[in-house]
mmCIF file of C-alpha atoms in Angstrom:
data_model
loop_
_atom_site.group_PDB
_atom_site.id
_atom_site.type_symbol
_atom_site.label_atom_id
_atom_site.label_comp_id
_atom_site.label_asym_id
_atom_site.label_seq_id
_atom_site.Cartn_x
_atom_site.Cartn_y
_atom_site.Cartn_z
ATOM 1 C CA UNK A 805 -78.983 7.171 -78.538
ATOM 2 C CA UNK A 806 -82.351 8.731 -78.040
ATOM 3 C CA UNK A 807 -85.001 7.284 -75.730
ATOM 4 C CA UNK A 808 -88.037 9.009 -73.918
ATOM 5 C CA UNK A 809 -87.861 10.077 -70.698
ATOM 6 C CA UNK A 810 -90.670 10.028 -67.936
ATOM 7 C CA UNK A 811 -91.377 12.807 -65.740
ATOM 8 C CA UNK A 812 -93.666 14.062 -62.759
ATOM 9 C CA UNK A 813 -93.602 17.404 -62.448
ATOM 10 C CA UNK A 814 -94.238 18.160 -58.677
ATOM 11 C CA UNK A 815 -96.336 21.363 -59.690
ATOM 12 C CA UNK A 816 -100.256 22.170 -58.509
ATOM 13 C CA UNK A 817 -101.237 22.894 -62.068
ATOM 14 C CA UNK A 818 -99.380 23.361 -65.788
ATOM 15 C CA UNK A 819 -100.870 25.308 -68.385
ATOM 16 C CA UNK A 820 -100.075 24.156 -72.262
ATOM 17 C CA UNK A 821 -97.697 26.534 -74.519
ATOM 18 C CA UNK A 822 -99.289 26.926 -77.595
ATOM 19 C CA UNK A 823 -95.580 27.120 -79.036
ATOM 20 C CA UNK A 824 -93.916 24.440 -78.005
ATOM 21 C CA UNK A 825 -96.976 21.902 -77.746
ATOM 22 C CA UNK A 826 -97.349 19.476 -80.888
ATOM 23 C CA UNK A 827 -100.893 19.131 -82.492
ATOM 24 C CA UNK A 828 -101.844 15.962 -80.356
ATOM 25 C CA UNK A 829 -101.286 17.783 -77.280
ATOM 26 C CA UNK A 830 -102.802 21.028 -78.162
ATOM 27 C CA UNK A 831 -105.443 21.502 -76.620
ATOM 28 C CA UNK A 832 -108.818 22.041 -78.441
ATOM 29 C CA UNK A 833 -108.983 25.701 -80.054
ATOM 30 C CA UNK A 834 -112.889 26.073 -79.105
ATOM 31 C CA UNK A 835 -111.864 26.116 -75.161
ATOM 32 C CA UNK A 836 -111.349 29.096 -73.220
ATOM 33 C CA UNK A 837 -108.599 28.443 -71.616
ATOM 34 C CA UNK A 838 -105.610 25.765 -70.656
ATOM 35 C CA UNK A 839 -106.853 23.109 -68.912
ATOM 36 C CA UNK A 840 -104.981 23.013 -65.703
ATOM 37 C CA UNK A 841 -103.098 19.155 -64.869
ATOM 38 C CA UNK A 842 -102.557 17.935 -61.946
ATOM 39 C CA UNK A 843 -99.563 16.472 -60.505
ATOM 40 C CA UNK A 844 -101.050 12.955 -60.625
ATOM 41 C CA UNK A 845 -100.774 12.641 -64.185
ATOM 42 C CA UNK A 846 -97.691 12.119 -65.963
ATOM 43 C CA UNK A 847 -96.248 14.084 -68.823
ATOM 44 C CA UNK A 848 -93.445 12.459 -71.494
ATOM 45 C CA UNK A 849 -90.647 14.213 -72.339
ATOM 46 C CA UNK A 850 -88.181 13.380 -75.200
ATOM 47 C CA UNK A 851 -84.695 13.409 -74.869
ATOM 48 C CA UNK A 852 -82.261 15.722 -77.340
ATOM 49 C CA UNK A 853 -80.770 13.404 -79.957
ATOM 50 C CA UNK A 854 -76.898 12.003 -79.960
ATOM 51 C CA UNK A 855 -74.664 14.263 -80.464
ATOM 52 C CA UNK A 856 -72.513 12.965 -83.889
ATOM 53 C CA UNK A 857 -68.966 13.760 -83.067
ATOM 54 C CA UNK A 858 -67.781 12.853 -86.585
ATOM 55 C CA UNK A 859 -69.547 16.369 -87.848
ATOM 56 C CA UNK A 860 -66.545 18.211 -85.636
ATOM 57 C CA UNK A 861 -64.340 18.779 -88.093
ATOM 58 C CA UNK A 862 -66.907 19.783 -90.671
ATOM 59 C CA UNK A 863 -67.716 22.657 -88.750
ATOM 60 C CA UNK A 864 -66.870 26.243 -89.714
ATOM 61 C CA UNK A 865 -63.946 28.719 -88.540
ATOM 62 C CA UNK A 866 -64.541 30.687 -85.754
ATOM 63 C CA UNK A 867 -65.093 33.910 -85.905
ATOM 64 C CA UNK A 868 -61.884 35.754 -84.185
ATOM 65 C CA UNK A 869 -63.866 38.957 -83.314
ATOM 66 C CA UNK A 870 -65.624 37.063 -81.128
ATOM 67 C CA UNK A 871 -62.357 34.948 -79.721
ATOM 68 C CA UNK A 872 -62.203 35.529 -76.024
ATOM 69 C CA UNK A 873 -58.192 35.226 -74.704
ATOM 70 C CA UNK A 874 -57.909 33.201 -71.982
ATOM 71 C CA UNK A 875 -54.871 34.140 -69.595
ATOM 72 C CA UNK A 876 -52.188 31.436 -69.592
ATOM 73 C CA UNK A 877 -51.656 31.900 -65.968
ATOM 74 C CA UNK A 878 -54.652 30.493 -63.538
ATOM 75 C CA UNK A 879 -53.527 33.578 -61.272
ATOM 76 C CA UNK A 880 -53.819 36.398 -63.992
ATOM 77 C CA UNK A 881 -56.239 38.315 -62.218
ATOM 78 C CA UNK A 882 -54.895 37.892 -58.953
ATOM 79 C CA UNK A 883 -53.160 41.152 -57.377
ATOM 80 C CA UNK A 884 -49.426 39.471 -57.790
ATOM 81 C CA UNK A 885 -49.811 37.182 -60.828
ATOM 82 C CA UNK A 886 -46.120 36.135 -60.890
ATOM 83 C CA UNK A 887 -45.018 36.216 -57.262
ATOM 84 C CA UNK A 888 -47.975 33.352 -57.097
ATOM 85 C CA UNK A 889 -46.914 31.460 -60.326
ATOM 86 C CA UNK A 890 -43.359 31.122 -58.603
ATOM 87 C CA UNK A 891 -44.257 30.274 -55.609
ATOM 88 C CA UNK A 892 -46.420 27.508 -56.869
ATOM 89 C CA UNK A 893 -43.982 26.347 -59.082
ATOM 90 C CA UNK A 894 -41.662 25.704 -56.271
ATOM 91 C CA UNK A 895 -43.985 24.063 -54.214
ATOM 92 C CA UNK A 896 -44.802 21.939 -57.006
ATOM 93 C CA UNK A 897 -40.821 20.881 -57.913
ATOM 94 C CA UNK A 898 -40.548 20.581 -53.837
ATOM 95 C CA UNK A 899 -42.934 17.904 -53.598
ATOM 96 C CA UNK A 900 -42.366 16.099 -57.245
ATOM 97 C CA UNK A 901 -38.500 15.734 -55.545
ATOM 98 C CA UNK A 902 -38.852 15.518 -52.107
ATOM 99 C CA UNK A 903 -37.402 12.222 -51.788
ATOM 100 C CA UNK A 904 -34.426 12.590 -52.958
ATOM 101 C CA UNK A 905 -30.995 12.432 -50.379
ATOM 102 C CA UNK A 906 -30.315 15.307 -48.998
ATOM 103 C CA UNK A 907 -27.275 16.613 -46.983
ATOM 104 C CA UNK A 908 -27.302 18.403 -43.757
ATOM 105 C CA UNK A 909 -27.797 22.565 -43.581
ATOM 106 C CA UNK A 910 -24.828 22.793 -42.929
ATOM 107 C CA UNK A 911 -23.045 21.299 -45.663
ATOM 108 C CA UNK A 912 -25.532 22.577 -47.985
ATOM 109 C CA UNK A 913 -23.557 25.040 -50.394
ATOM 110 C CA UNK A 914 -23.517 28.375 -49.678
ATOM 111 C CA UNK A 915 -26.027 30.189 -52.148
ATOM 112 C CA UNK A 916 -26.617 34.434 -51.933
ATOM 113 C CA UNK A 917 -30.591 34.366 -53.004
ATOM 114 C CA UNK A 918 -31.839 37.900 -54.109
ATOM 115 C CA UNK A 919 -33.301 40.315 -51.458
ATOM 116 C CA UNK A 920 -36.754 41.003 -51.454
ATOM 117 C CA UNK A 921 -35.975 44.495 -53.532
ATOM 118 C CA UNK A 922 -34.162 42.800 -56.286
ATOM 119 C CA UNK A 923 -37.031 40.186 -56.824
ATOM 120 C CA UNK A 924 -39.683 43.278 -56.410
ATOM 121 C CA UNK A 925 -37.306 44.867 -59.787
ATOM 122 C CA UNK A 926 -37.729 41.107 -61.416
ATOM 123 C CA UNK A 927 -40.908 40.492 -61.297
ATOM 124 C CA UNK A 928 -42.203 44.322 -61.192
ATOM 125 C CA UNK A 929 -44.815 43.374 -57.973
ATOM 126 C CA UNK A 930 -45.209 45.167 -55.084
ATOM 127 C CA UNK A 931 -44.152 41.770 -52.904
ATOM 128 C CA UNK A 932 -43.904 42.132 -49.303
ATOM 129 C CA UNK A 933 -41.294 41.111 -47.296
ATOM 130 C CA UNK A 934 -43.322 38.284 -45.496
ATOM 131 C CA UNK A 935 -44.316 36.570 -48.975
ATOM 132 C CA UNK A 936 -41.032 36.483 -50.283
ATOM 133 C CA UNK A 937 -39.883 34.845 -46.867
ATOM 134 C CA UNK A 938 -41.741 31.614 -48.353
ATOM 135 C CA UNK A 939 -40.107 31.447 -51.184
ATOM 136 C CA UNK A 940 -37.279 31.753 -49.889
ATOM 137 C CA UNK A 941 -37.827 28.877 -47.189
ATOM 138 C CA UNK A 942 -38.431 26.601 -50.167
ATOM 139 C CA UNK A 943 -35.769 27.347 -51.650
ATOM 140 C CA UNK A 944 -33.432 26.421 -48.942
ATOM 141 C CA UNK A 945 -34.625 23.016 -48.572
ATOM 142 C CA UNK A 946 -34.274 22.621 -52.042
ATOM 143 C CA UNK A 947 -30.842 23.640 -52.031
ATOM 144 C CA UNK A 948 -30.616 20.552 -49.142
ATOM 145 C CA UNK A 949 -30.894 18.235 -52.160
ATOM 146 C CA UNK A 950 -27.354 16.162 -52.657
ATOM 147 C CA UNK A 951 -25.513 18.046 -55.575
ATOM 148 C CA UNK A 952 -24.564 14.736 -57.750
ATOM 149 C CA UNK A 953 -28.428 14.202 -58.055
ATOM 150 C CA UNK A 954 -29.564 17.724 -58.427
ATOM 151 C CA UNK A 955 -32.171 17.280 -61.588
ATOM 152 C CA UNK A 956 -31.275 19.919 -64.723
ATOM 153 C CA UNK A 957 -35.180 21.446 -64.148
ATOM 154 C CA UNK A 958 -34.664 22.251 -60.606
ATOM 155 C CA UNK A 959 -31.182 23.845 -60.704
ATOM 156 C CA UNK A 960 -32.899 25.678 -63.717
ATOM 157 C CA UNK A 961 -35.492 27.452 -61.557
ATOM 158 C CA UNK A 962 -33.282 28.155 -58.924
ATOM 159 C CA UNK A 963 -30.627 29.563 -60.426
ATOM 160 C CA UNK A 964 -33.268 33.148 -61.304
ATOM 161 C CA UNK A 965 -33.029 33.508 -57.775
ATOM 162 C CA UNK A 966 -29.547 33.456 -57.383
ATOM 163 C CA UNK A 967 -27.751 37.058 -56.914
ATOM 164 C CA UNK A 968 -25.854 38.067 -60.177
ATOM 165 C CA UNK A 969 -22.290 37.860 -57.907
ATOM 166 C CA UNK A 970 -21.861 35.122 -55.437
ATOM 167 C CA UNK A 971 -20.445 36.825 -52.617
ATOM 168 C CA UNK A 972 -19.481 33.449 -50.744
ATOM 169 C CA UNK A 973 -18.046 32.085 -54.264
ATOM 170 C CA UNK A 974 -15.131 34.818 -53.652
ATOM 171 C CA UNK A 975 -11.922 33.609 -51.993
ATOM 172 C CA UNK A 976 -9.425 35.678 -50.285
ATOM 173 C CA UNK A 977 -6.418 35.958 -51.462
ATOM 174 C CA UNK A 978 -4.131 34.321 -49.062
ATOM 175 C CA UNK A 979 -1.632 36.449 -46.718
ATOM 176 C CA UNK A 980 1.859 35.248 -47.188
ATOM 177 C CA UNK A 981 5.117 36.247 -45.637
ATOM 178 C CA UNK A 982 7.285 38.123 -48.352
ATOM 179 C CA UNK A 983 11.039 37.413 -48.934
ATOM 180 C CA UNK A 984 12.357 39.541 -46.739
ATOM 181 C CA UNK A 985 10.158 38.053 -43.908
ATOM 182 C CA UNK A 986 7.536 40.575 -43.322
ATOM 183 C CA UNK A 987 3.615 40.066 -43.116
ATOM 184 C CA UNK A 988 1.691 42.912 -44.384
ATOM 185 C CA UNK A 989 -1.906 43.658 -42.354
ATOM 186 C CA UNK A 990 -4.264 46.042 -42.756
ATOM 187 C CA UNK A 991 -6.554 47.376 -40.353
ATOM 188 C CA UNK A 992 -9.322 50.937 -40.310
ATOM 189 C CA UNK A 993 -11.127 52.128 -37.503
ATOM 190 C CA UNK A 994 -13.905 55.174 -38.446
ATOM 191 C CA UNK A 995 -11.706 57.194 -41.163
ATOM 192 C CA UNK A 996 -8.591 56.137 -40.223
ATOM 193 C CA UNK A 997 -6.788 53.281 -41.688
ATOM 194 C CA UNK A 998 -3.463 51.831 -41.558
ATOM 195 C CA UNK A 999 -0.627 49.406 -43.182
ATOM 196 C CA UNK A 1000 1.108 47.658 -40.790
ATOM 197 C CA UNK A 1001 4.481 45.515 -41.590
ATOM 198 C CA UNK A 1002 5.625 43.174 -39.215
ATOM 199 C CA UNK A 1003 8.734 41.427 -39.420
ATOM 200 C CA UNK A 1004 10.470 39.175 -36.536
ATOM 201 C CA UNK A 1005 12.497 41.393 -34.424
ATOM 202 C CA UNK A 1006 13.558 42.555 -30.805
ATOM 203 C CA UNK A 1007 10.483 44.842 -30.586
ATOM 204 C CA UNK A 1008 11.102 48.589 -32.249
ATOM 205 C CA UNK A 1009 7.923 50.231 -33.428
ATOM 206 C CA UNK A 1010 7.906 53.101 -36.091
ATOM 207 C CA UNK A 1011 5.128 54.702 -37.541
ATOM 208 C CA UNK A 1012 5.125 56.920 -39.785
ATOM 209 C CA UNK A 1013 8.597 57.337 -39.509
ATOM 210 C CA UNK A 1014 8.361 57.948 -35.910
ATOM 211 C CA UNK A 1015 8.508 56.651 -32.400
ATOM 212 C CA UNK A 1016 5.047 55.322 -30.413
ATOM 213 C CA UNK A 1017 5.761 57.876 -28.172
ATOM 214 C CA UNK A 1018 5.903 61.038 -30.605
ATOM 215 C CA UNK A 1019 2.607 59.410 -32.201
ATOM 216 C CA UNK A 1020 0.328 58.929 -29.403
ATOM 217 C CA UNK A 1021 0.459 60.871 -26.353
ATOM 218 C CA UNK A 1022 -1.726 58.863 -24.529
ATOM 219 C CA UNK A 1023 -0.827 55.678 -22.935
ATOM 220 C CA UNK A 1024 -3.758 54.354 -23.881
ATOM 221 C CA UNK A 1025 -3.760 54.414 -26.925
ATOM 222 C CA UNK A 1026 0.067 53.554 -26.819
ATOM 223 C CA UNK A 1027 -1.275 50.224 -25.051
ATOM 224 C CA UNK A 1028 -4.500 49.530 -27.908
ATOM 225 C CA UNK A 1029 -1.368 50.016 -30.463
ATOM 226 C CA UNK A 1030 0.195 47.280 -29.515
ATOM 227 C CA UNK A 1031 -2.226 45.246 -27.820
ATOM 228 C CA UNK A 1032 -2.355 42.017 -30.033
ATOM 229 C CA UNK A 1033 1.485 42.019 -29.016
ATOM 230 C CA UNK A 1034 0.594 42.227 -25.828
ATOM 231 C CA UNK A 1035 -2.582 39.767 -25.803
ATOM 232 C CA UNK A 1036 -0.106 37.011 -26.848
ATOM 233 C CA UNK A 1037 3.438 37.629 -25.161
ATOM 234 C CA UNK A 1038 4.699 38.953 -28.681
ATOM 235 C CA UNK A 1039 6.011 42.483 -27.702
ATOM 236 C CA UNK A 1040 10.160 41.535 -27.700
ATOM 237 C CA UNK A 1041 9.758 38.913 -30.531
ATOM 238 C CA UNK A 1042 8.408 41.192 -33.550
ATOM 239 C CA UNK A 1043 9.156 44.578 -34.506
ATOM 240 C CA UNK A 1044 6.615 46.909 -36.276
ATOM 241 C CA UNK A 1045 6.420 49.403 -39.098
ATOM 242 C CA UNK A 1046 2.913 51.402 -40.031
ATOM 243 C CA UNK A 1047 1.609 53.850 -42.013
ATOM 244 C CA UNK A 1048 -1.241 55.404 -40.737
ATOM 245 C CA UNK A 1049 -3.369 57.915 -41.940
ATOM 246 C CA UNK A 1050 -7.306 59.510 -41.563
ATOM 247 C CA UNK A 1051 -9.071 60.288 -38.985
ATOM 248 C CA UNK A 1052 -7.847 60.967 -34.588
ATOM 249 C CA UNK A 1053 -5.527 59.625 -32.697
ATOM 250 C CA UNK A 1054 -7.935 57.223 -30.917
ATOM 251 C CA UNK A 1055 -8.657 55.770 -34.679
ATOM 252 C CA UNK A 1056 -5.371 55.630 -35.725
ATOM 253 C CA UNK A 1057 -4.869 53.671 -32.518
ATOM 254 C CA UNK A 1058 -7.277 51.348 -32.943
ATOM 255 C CA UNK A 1059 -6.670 50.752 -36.707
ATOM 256 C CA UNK A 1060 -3.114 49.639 -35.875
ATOM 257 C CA UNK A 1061 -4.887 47.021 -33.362
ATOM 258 C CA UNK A 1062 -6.456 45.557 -36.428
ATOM 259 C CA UNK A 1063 -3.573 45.809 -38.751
ATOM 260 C CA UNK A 1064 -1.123 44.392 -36.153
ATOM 261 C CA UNK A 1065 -3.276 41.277 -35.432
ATOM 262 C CA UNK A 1066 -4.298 40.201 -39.132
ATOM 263 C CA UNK A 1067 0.207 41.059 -39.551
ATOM 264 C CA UNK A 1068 0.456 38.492 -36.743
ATOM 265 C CA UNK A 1069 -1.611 35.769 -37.804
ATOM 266 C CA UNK A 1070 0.240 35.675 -40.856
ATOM 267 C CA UNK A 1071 3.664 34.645 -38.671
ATOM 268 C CA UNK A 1072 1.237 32.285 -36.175
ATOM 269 C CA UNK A 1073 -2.014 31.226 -37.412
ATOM 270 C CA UNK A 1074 -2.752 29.121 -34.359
ATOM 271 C CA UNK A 1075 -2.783 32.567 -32.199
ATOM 272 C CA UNK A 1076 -6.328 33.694 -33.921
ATOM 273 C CA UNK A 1077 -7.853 32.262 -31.353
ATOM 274 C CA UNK A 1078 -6.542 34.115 -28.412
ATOM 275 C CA UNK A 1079 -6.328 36.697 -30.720
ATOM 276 C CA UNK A 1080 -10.306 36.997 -31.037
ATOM 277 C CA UNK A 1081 -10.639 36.405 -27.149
ATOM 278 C CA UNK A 1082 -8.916 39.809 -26.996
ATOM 279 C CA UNK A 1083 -11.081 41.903 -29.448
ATOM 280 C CA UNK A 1084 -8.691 41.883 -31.745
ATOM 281 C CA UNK A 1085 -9.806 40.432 -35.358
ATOM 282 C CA UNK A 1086 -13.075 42.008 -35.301
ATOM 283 C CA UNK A 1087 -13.537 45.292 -37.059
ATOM 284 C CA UNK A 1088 -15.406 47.877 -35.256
ATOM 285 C CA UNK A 1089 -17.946 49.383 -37.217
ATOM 286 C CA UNK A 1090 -18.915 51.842 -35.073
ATOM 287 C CA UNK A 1091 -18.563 55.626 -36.548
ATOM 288 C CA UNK A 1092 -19.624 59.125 -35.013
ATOM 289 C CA UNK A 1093 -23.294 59.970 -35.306
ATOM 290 C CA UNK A 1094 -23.706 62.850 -37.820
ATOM 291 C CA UNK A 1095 -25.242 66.037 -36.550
ATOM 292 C CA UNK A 1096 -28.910 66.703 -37.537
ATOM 293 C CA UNK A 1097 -30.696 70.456 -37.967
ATOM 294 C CA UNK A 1098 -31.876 71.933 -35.174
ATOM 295 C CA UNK A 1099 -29.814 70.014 -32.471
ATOM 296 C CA UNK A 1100 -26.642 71.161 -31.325
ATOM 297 C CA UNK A 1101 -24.907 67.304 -31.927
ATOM 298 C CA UNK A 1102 -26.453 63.959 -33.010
ATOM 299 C CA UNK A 1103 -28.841 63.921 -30.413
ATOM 300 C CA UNK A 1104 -29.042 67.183 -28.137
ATOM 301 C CA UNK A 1105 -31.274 69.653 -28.111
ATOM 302 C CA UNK A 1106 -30.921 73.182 -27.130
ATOM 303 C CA UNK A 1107 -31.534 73.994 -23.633
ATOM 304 C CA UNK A 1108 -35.375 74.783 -23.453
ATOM 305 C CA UNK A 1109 -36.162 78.522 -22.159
ATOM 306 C CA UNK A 1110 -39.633 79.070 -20.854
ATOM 307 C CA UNK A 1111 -39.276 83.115 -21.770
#
């Protein structure tokens, strides 16, 4: 509704605009110039009329070359646009369900979440490393959240973060003793790798067709054969068949360590722990350092000559 207003202007003087003053204000046309007011006296001002709000829809198209697009994303002009929509939309779901039970990390399942390349490839952002760490913080407390009330929209956004292939959703295949009561193990060690077959017995060992001794000349490798045999007070009780192949001697050796114990375990599960007190179920991943230009091995240099 319109009403008039009442103002004092705070200024020294104010001079009359012959445009926008009506024809009882203006002032007389025989002076020579505005007369100035001062800020004692007190000018009226009239408000703009109501605005009538049932003259919307009787208003006109809009013109679409003048249509400005507005981004659907409040970060569109920021340097990672989706990165920060994602992360944001986590941080919203984590507090809209942060009250629901939860289970302990532990007992959390086991999920494989993308690395930081594979979510640089989805989202096609340069992301660092450090940013993506976030996310992925959130994510594991959301994965906390007790499976039987796990909302649809939640395990919807995670599940783009999820690796294509679960690797902790594989199971091994079980190592069983066959009919003829042998337990098969296999075991590598740098480029050597071997089959070992070990069936109860009074303690022969063949590999490849031959004796331990023809094999390996060195006792010790003769000893890190047959370690795990020797770890557990096994040697007379089993006897041992291997193919070996790849690689030295000292690889083939320890390969057969590896093959031997996983064999083993098959016959007595409860020995994997003295078994892994001996260094024996662990592969070693270690491998010979490649040679590089200019050095005479990995690492060496040529002896330096002043002349």
């Amino acid at each position: 509704m319109a009403g008039k207003l009442t103002f004092n202007f705070p200024l020294r003087s104010l001079y009359w605009c012959p445009r926008c003053c009506t024809n009882s204000a203006r002032p007389a046309p025989n002076a020579s110039k505005p007369r100035p007011f001062s800020t004692a006296n007190s000018v009226q001002a009239i408000a703009a009329p109501a605005i009538d709000f049932s003259l919307i829809d009787n208003l006109p198209p809009p013109n679409v070359k003048n249509a400005r697009i507005i981004p659907a994303s409040p970060s569109y002009f920021s340097g990672r646009p989706d990165f920060t929509d994602n992360l944001l939309g986590l941080q919203t779901l984590l507090r809209k369900y942060q009250t629901l039970p939860t289970v302990a990390p532990g007992q959390a399942p086991r999920v494989a979440w993308r690395t930081v390349s594979q979510y640089r490839l989805l989202v096609g952002e340069p992301v660092r490393a450090s940013k993506y760490h976030q996310v992925i913080e959130v994510l594991k407390r959301l994965n906390q959240i007790h499976p039987a009330v796990m909302p649809p929209d939640l395990h919807k956004a995670m599940q783009i973060y999820k690796r294509d292939i679960n690797p902790y959703a594989v199971v091994r295949r079980p190592a069983i003793i066959d009919p003829d009561g042998r337990a098969c193990g296999i075991g590598r060690r740098k480029s050597s790798s071997a089959k070992v077959y070990l069936v109860q017995g009074q303690g022969e060992v063949l590999i490849n067709g031959k004796s331990i001794n023809e094999v390996f000349g060195r006792i010790h490798d003769r000893e890190s054969a047959l370690w795990p045999l020797k770890a557990t007070n096994r040697v007379d009780k089993y006897n041992v068949w291997a193919l070996v192949s790849g690689g030295g001697t000292t690889g083939q050796a320890e390969a057969l360590t590896l093959g031997t114990a996983k064999a083993l375990m098959v016959h007595e599960p409860d020995l994997k722990p003295a078994l892994r007190r001996a260094g024996c179920v662990t592969r070693d991943p270690r491998r010979v350092e490649r040679k590089k230009p200019g050095k005479l091995k990995a690492r060496k240099m040529p002896a330096w000559v002043k002349r």
